[in-house]
mmCIF file of C-alpha atoms and ligand atoms in Angstrom:
data_model
loop_
_atom_site.group_PDB
_atom_site.id
_atom_site.type_symbol
_atom_site.label_atom_id
_atom_site.label_comp_id
_atom_site.label_asym_id
_atom_site.label_seq_id
_atom_site.Cartn_x
_atom_site.Cartn_y
_atom_site.Cartn_z
ATOM 1 C CA MET A 121 -13.230 47.847 -11.227
ATOM 2 C CA THR A 122 -15.299 47.417 -14.406
ATOM 3 C CA ALA A 123 -18.330 45.103 -14.491
ATOM 4 C CA GLN A 124 -16.351 42.753 -16.740
ATOM 5 C CA GLN A 125 -13.427 42.624 -14.316
ATOM 6 C CA THR A 126 -15.778 41.874 -11.456
ATOM 7 C CA GLU A 127 -17.398 39.096 -13.444
ATOM 8 C CA GLN A 128 -14.009 37.553 -14.200
ATOM 9 C CA ARG A 129 -13.269 37.321 -10.493
ATOM 10 C CA VAL A 130 -16.179 34.884 -9.812
ATOM 11 C CA LEU A 131 -16.062 31.248 -10.697
ATOM 12 C CA PRO A 132 -17.807 30.550 -14.095
ATOM 13 C CA SER A 133 -21.291 29.245 -13.308
ATOM 14 C CA ASP A 134 -20.822 25.890 -14.999
ATOM 15 C CA LEU A 135 -17.822 24.963 -12.824
ATOM 16 C CA LYS A 136 -18.735 23.231 -9.549
ATOM 17 C CA PRO A 137 -16.923 24.795 -6.594
ATOM 18 C CA GLU A 138 -16.962 21.473 -4.698
ATOM 19 C CA LEU A 139 -15.190 19.702 -7.591
ATOM 20 C CA LEU A 140 -12.419 22.233 -8.092
ATOM 21 C CA PRO A 141 -8.840 20.967 -7.741
ATOM 22 C CA LYS A 142 -7.391 22.071 -4.420
ATOM 23 C CA HIS A 143 -3.921 22.209 -5.882
ATOM 24 C CA VAL A 144 -3.036 22.933 -9.515
ATOM 25 C CA ALA A 145 0.462 22.510 -10.928
ATOM 26 C CA VAL A 146 1.625 23.922 -14.258
ATOM 27 C CA ILE A 147 4.520 23.152 -16.567
ATOM 28 C CA MET A 148 4.806 26.533 -18.270
ATOM 29 C CA ASP A 149 6.197 25.397 -21.612
ATOM 30 C CA GLY A 150 6.391 26.984 -25.036
ATOM 31 C CA ASN A 151 7.819 30.449 -24.348
ATOM 32 C CA GLY A 152 10.613 30.018 -26.878
ATOM 33 C CA ARG A 153 8.260 28.786 -29.638
ATOM 34 C CA TRP A 154 5.905 31.662 -28.954
ATOM 35 C CA ALA A 155 8.709 34.141 -29.507
ATOM 36 C CA LYS A 156 10.106 32.283 -32.508
ATOM 37 C CA ARG A 157 6.752 32.392 -34.290
ATOM 38 C CA ARG A 158 6.837 36.168 -34.003
ATOM 39 C CA GLY A 159 10.417 36.487 -35.114
ATOM 40 C CA LEU A 160 11.399 37.615 -31.616
ATOM 41 C CA PRO A 161 14.304 36.466 -29.386
ATOM 42 C CA ARG A 162 13.327 33.521 -27.094
ATOM 43 C CA VAL A 163 13.659 35.653 -23.984
ATOM 44 C CA MET A 164 10.683 37.801 -25.127
ATOM 45 C CA GLY A 165 8.585 34.665 -24.729
ATOM 46 C CA HIS A 166 9.781 34.349 -21.111
ATOM 47 C CA LYS A 167 8.792 37.972 -20.502
ATOM 48 C CA ARG A 168 5.310 37.386 -21.832
ATOM 49 C CA GLY A 169 5.127 34.163 -19.854
ATOM 50 C CA VAL A 170 5.310 36.220 -16.675
ATOM 51 C CA ASP A 171 2.013 37.955 -17.658
ATOM 52 C CA SER A 172 0.318 34.584 -18.106
ATOM 53 C CA LEU A 173 1.555 33.405 -14.726
ATOM 54 C CA LYS A 174 0.180 36.566 -13.039
ATOM 55 C CA GLU A 175 -3.177 36.068 -14.658
ATOM 56 C CA ILE A 176 -3.346 32.409 -13.699
ATOM 57 C CA LEU A 177 -2.263 33.085 -10.111
ATOM 58 C CA ARG A 178 -4.887 35.825 -9.691
ATOM 59 C CA THR A 179 -7.592 33.685 -11.282
ATOM 60 C CA CYS A 180 -6.805 30.648 -9.152
ATOM 61 C CA ASN A 181 -6.878 32.827 -6.037
ATOM 62 C CA ASP A 182 -10.196 34.460 -7.108
ATOM 63 C CA TRP A 183 -11.816 31.165 -7.980
ATOM 64 C CA GLY A 184 -10.936 29.508 -4.678
ATOM 65 C CA ILE A 185 -8.103 27.173 -5.662
ATOM 66 C CA GLY A 186 -5.918 26.743 -2.602
ATOM 67 C CA ALA A 187 -2.518 26.123 -4.149
ATOM 68 C CA LEU A 188 -0.688 26.753 -7.429
ATOM 69 C CA THR A 189 2.680 25.282 -8.199
ATOM 70 C CA ALA A 190 4.472 26.597 -11.287
ATOM 71 C CA TYR A 191 7.585 25.024 -12.919
ATOM 72 C CA ALA A 192 9.815 27.974 -13.647
ATOM 73 C CA PHE A 193 13.296 26.492 -14.065
ATOM 74 C CA SER A 194 14.365 22.826 -14.052
ATOM 75 C CA THR A 195 17.660 21.300 -12.956
ATOM 76 C CA GLU A 196 18.118 20.527 -16.656
ATOM 77 C CA ASN A 197 17.526 24.085 -17.824
ATOM 78 C CA TRP A 198 21.154 25.008 -16.903
ATOM 79 C CA LYS A 199 22.038 23.304 -20.235
ATOM 80 C CA ARG A 200 20.585 26.295 -22.121
ATOM 81 C CA PRO A 201 22.751 29.067 -23.539
ATOM 82 C CA HIS A 202 24.342 31.288 -20.902
ATOM 83 C CA GLU A 203 22.505 34.376 -22.051
ATOM 84 C CA GLU A 204 19.114 32.707 -21.672
ATOM 85 C CA VAL A 205 19.895 31.348 -18.170
ATOM 86 C CA ASP A 206 21.211 34.771 -17.073
ATOM 87 C CA PHE A 207 18.120 36.435 -18.454
ATOM 88 C CA LEU A 208 15.836 34.055 -16.564
ATOM 89 C CA MET A 209 17.723 34.542 -13.301
ATOM 90 C CA SER A 210 17.445 38.314 -13.545
ATOM 91 C CA LEU A 211 13.825 38.083 -14.698
ATOM 92 C CA PHE A 212 12.955 36.105 -11.504
ATOM 93 C CA GLN A 213 14.523 38.844 -9.428
ATOM 94 C CA VAL A 214 12.813 41.746 -11.249
ATOM 95 C CA VAL A 215 9.453 40.053 -11.062
ATOM 96 C CA LEU A 216 9.784 39.177 -7.397
ATOM 97 C CA ARG A 217 10.694 42.770 -6.570
ATOM 98 C CA GLN A 218 7.904 44.227 -8.675
ATOM 99 C CA GLU A 219 5.114 41.880 -7.643
ATOM 100 C CA LEU A 220 5.736 41.508 -3.944
ATOM 101 C CA ARG A 221 3.502 44.367 -2.902
ATOM 102 C CA GLU A 222 0.595 43.150 -5.058
ATOM 103 C CA MET A 223 1.020 39.633 -3.717
ATOM 104 C CA MET A 224 0.781 41.028 -0.207
ATOM 105 C CA GLU A 225 -2.400 42.910 -1.154
ATOM 106 C CA GLU A 226 -3.906 39.713 -2.582
ATOM 107 C CA SER A 227 -2.735 37.738 0.464
ATOM 108 C CA VAL A 228 -0.661 35.298 -1.625
ATOM 109 C CA ARG A 229 1.730 33.027 0.301
ATOM 110 C CA ILE A 230 4.785 32.535 -1.766
ATOM 111 C CA GLN A 231 7.385 29.771 -1.428
ATOM 112 C CA PHE A 232 10.022 28.149 -3.609
ATOM 113 C CA ALA A 233 10.767 24.520 -4.304
ATOM 114 C CA GLY A 234 14.102 23.276 -5.567
ATOM 115 C CA HIS A 235 17.769 23.282 -4.862
ATOM 116 C CA LEU A 236 17.948 26.950 -4.027
ATOM 117 C CA ALA A 237 21.526 27.017 -2.724
ATOM 118 C CA SER A 238 22.977 27.035 -6.248
ATOM 119 C CA LEU A 239 20.941 30.017 -7.448
ATOM 120 C CA PRO A 240 22.632 33.441 -7.560
ATOM 121 C CA THR A 241 23.092 34.838 -4.060
ATOM 122 C CA SER A 242 21.035 37.948 -4.708
ATOM 123 C CA LEU A 243 18.135 35.803 -5.953
ATOM 124 C CA GLN A 244 18.444 33.581 -2.898
ATOM 125 C CA GLU A 245 18.158 36.692 -0.672
ATOM 126 C CA GLN A 246 15.051 37.882 -2.510
ATOM 127 C CA ILE A 247 13.501 34.454 -2.277
ATOM 128 C CA ALA A 248 14.098 34.384 1.488
ATOM 129 C CA GLN A 249 12.613 37.853 1.874
ATOM 130 C CA ALA A 250 9.477 37.130 -0.217
ATOM 131 C CA THR A 251 8.945 33.835 1.591
ATOM 132 C CA GLU A 252 9.274 35.547 4.997
ATOM 133 C CA GLU A 253 7.113 38.583 4.166
ATOM 134 C CA THR A 254 4.195 36.543 2.825
ATOM 135 C CA ARG A 255 4.406 33.730 5.426
ATOM 136 C CA ASN A 256 1.325 34.761 7.359
ATOM 137 C CA ASN A 257 -0.867 35.508 4.312
ATOM 138 C CA ARG A 258 -4.031 33.443 4.134
ATOM 139 C CA GLY A 259 -4.715 33.431 0.376
ATOM 140 C CA ILE A 260 -3.441 31.026 -2.247
ATOM 141 C CA ARG A 261 -0.226 29.087 -1.658
ATOM 142 C CA PHE A 262 1.961 29.890 -4.600
ATOM 143 C CA THR A 263 5.021 27.661 -5.052
ATOM 144 C CA ILE A 264 7.583 28.438 -7.707
ATOM 145 C CA ALA A 265 9.687 25.445 -8.686
ATOM 146 C CA THR A 266 13.107 26.943 -9.433
ATOM 147 C CA ASN A 267 16.182 24.801 -9.982
ATOM 148 C CA TYR A 268 13.747 21.992 -9.332
ATOM 149 C CA GLY A 269 14.229 18.417 -10.404
ATOM 150 C CA GLY A 270 11.967 15.565 -9.246
ATOM 151 C CA ARG A 271 14.807 13.037 -9.103
ATOM 152 C CA GLN A 272 17.059 15.449 -7.231
ATOM 153 C CA GLU A 273 14.260 16.112 -4.763
ATOM 154 C CA ILE A 274 13.790 12.382 -4.066
ATOM 155 C CA ILE A 275 17.515 11.890 -3.552
ATOM 156 C CA HIS A 276 17.600 14.917 -1.240
ATOM 157 C CA ALA A 277 14.812 13.367 0.829
ATOM 158 C CA CYS A 278 16.652 9.990 0.923
ATOM 159 C CA GLN A 279 19.834 11.670 2.185
ATOM 160 C CA ALA A 280 17.935 13.472 4.929
ATOM 161 C CA ILE A 281 16.231 10.291 6.090
ATOM 162 C CA ALA A 282 19.471 8.255 5.847
ATOM 163 C CA LYS A 283 21.028 10.757 8.247
ATOM 164 C CA LEU A 284 18.212 10.197 10.721
ATOM 165 C CA VAL A 285 18.762 6.430 10.467
ATOM 166 C CA GLU A 286 22.519 6.927 10.946
ATOM 167 C CA GLN A 287 21.817 8.936 14.095
ATOM 168 C CA GLY A 288 19.500 6.185 15.377
ATOM 169 C CA LEU A 289 16.479 8.491 15.302
ATOM 170 C CA VAL A 290 14.542 6.457 12.738
ATOM 171 C CA LYS A 291 14.534 2.720 12.080
ATOM 172 C CA PRO A 292 14.526 1.619 8.404
ATOM 173 C CA GLU A 293 11.184 -0.122 8.873
ATOM 174 C CA GLN A 294 9.668 3.165 10.089
ATOM 175 C CA ILE A 295 10.206 4.786 6.706
ATOM 176 C CA ASP A 296 6.778 5.011 5.105
ATOM 177 C CA GLU A 297 5.078 7.332 2.605
ATOM 178 C CA ALA A 298 4.045 9.835 5.286
ATOM 179 C CA LEU A 299 7.593 10.166 6.621
ATOM 180 C CA PHE A 300 9.099 10.362 3.155
ATOM 181 C CA GLU A 301 6.751 13.178 2.095
ATOM 182 C CA LYS A 302 7.913 15.277 5.035
ATOM 183 C CA TYR A 303 11.318 15.563 3.369
ATOM 184 C CA LEU A 304 10.038 16.660 -0.064
ATOM 185 C CA TYR A 305 10.040 20.346 -1.003
ATOM 186 C CA THR A 306 6.251 20.108 -1.166
ATOM 187 C CA ALA A 307 5.876 18.784 2.401
ATOM 188 C CA ASP A 308 3.263 21.353 3.359
ATOM 189 C CA ILE A 309 1.303 21.555 0.112
ATOM 190 C CA GLY A 310 0.896 17.906 -0.822
ATOM 191 C CA ASP A 311 0.077 16.468 -4.239
ATOM 192 C CA PRO A 312 -1.480 18.424 -7.099
ATOM 193 C CA ASP A 313 -4.962 17.299 -8.210
ATOM 194 C CA LEU A 314 -4.436 18.687 -11.688
ATOM 195 C CA LEU A 315 -1.221 19.093 -13.706
ATOM 196 C CA ILE A 316 -1.420 21.324 -16.773
ATOM 197 C CA ARG A 317 1.280 21.312 -19.412
ATOM 198 C CA THR A 318 1.175 23.826 -22.218
ATOM 199 C CA SER A 319 2.655 23.609 -25.741
ATOM 200 C CA GLY A 320 1.564 20.048 -26.413
ATOM 201 C CA GLU A 321 4.487 18.079 -25.054
ATOM 202 C CA MET A 322 3.361 14.709 -23.600
ATOM 203 C CA ARG A 323 6.047 14.418 -20.916
ATOM 204 C CA VAL A 324 6.572 15.453 -17.348
ATOM 205 C CA SER A 325 10.211 16.633 -17.722
ATOM 206 C CA ASN A 326 11.297 15.749 -14.174
ATOM 207 C CA PHE A 327 8.480 17.674 -12.475
ATOM 208 C CA LEU A 328 6.923 16.481 -9.185
ATOM 209 C CA LEU A 329 7.649 12.819 -9.917
ATOM 210 C CA TRP A 330 6.538 11.482 -6.542
ATOM 211 C CA GLN A 331 3.608 13.922 -6.130
ATOM 212 C CA ILE A 332 1.834 13.202 -9.455
ATOM 213 C CA ALA A 333 1.196 9.468 -8.770
ATOM 214 C CA TYR A 334 -2.608 10.129 -9.011
ATOM 215 C CA THR A 335 -2.726 13.610 -10.500
ATOM 216 C CA GLU A 336 -5.007 14.255 -13.473
ATOM 217 C CA ILE A 337 -2.926 15.447 -16.432
ATOM 218 C CA TYR A 338 -4.202 18.001 -18.926
ATOM 219 C CA VAL A 339 -2.073 18.888 -21.969
ATOM 220 C CA THR A 340 -2.951 21.749 -24.303
ATOM 221 C CA ASP A 341 -1.291 22.859 -27.529
ATOM 222 C CA THR A 342 -1.598 26.461 -26.409
ATOM 223 C CA LEU A 343 1.811 27.975 -25.743
ATOM 224 C CA TRP A 344 2.379 29.320 -22.216
ATOM 225 C CA PRO A 345 2.370 33.053 -23.162
ATOM 226 C CA ASP A 346 -1.111 32.529 -24.703
ATOM 227 C CA PHE A 347 -2.431 30.588 -21.670
ATOM 228 C CA ASN A 348 -4.986 32.747 -19.935
ATOM 229 C CA ARG A 349 -8.133 32.701 -17.819
ATOM 230 C CA SER A 350 -10.242 31.142 -20.620
ATOM 231 C CA GLU A 351 -7.659 28.433 -21.088
ATOM 232 C CA LEU A 352 -7.622 27.714 -17.393
ATOM 233 C CA TYR A 353 -11.429 27.461 -17.471
ATOM 234 C CA LEU A 354 -11.131 24.792 -20.210
ATOM 235 C CA ALA A 355 -8.597 22.834 -18.150
ATOM 236 C CA LEU A 356 -10.850 22.978 -15.058
ATOM 237 C CA ARG A 357 -13.894 21.953 -17.112
ATOM 238 C CA ALA A 358 -11.996 18.911 -18.468
ATOM 239 C CA TYR A 359 -10.819 18.117 -14.920
ATOM 240 C CA GLN A 360 -14.378 18.172 -13.587
ATOM 241 C CA GLN A 361 -15.379 15.538 -16.154
ATOM 242 C CA ARG A 362 -12.648 13.145 -15.077
ATOM 243 C CA ASP A 363 -13.426 10.108 -12.980
ATOM 244 C CA ARG A 364 -10.742 9.858 -10.313
ATOM 245 C CA ARG A 365 -10.743 6.180 -9.410
ATOM 246 C CA TYR A 366 -7.432 5.835 -7.574
ATOM 247 C CA GLY A 367 -7.164 2.197 -8.605
ATOM 248 C CA SER A 368 -10.657 1.439 -7.365
ATOM 249 C CA VAL A 369 -13.697 0.552 -9.521
ATOM 250 C CA GLU A 370 -15.690 3.717 -9.050
ATOM 251 C CA SER A 371 -15.031 7.339 -8.286
ATOM 252 C CA THR A 372 -14.420 8.163 -4.643
ATOM 253 C CA VAL A 373 -14.945 11.932 -5.023
ATOM 254 C CA LYS A 374 -18.187 12.562 -6.923
HETATM 255 C C1 IPE B 532 9.344 27.244 -20.871
HETATM 256 O O1 IPE B 532 9.421 27.621 -22.215
HETATM 257 C C2 IPE B 532 10.154 28.144 -19.948
HETATM 258 C C3 IPE B 532 11.332 27.498 -19.326
HETATM 259 C C4 IPE B 532 11.696 26.271 -19.481
HETATM 260 C C5 IPE B 532 12.148 28.347 -18.486
HETATM 261 P P1 IPE B 532 10.609 27.137 -23.137
HETATM 262 O O2 IPE B 532 11.729 28.110 -23.034
HETATM 263 O O3 IPE B 532 10.954 25.718 -22.819
HETATM 264 O O4 IPE B 532 9.953 27.251 -24.580
HETATM 265 P P2 IPE B 532 10.089 26.220 -25.776
HETATM 266 O O5 IPE B 532 9.721 24.869 -25.214
HETATM 267 O O6 IPE B 532 11.507 26.274 -26.210
HETATM 268 O O7 IPE B 532 9.120 26.713 -26.783
HETATM 269 C C1 IPE B 533 10.064 22.012 -18.577
HETATM 270 O O1 IPE B 533 10.199 22.581 -19.838
HETATM 271 C C2 IPE B 533 10.710 22.965 -17.549
HETATM 272 C C3 IPE B 533 9.964 24.204 -17.302
HETATM 273 C C4 IPE B 533 8.825 24.559 -17.839
HETATM 274 C C5 IPE B 533 10.583 25.095 -16.405
HETATM 275 P P1 IPE B 533 11.418 22.225 -20.790
HETATM 276 O O2 IPE B 533 11.189 22.976 -22.057
HETATM 277 O O3 IPE B 533 12.674 22.411 -20.110
HETATM 278 O O4 IPE B 533 11.210 20.649 -21.021
HETATM 279 P P2 IPE B 533 11.668 19.717 -22.222
HETATM 280 O O5 IPE B 533 13.100 20.024 -22.463
HETATM 281 O O6 IPE B 533 10.829 20.028 -23.401
HETATM 282 O O7 IPE B 533 11.440 18.341 -21.725
HETATM 283 MG MG1 MG B 534 10.277 23.962 -23.550
#
């Protein structure tokens, strides 16, 4: 490893380790625009987007961030042209296959959030295998939101809880936030502290609707394929300057 690479693996000195977000979520947007600006087909932007995701995952892991959740495909993204959807589905498989060994080496724990049953069967099998193989890793928790929709997730949780009520296992008045969260896809990772959206769009596009109630939001005009370690540093620096009041009058964290 070169001296520069070693330096990149340590947290920049002006970031306070005790004030780092424990869980970062990203809406990886702008791949299509990145490609269009270069006169390339949109899918080339998705390919380059994978490189950004790898760099952000490794950096979060190196800098001591416990969880990264990345929005890779929404329940609404099926509306895109067939060719683009097919490309993305095979890209997920290729990347999973190629990166699994390295993720094992870096002790990444991978999991998926979303309605996985309607993904192509071969992708479902690979997802199951990657989840199983990395289950006991102790590094960063890496969640890929695939065929994920926040509204769909909430309805899915309601259905599961309604069944418990129907079976007499839970009384309606026992349903509280803690019980509800157990039935979300993010049950074991909790809420993100910081949500980053690239490409300048000021919307959440059906991502983690329940979980972002008190998340700090950071929007950058940078397109996802250009989002790198330095851009993450800027997001974290902005985050560390926020005053998280949670409805109170003064910060509870600092
Ligand atoms: C995000 O980039 C990737 C996915 C939604 C899969 P886009 O494909 O949405 O890129 P833009 O927004 O069209 O530039
Ligand atoms: C959000 O991006 C979904 C992902 C990044 C996977 P979109 O490009 O689909 O969102 P909209 O259409 O701009 O809201
Ligand atoms: Mg987009």
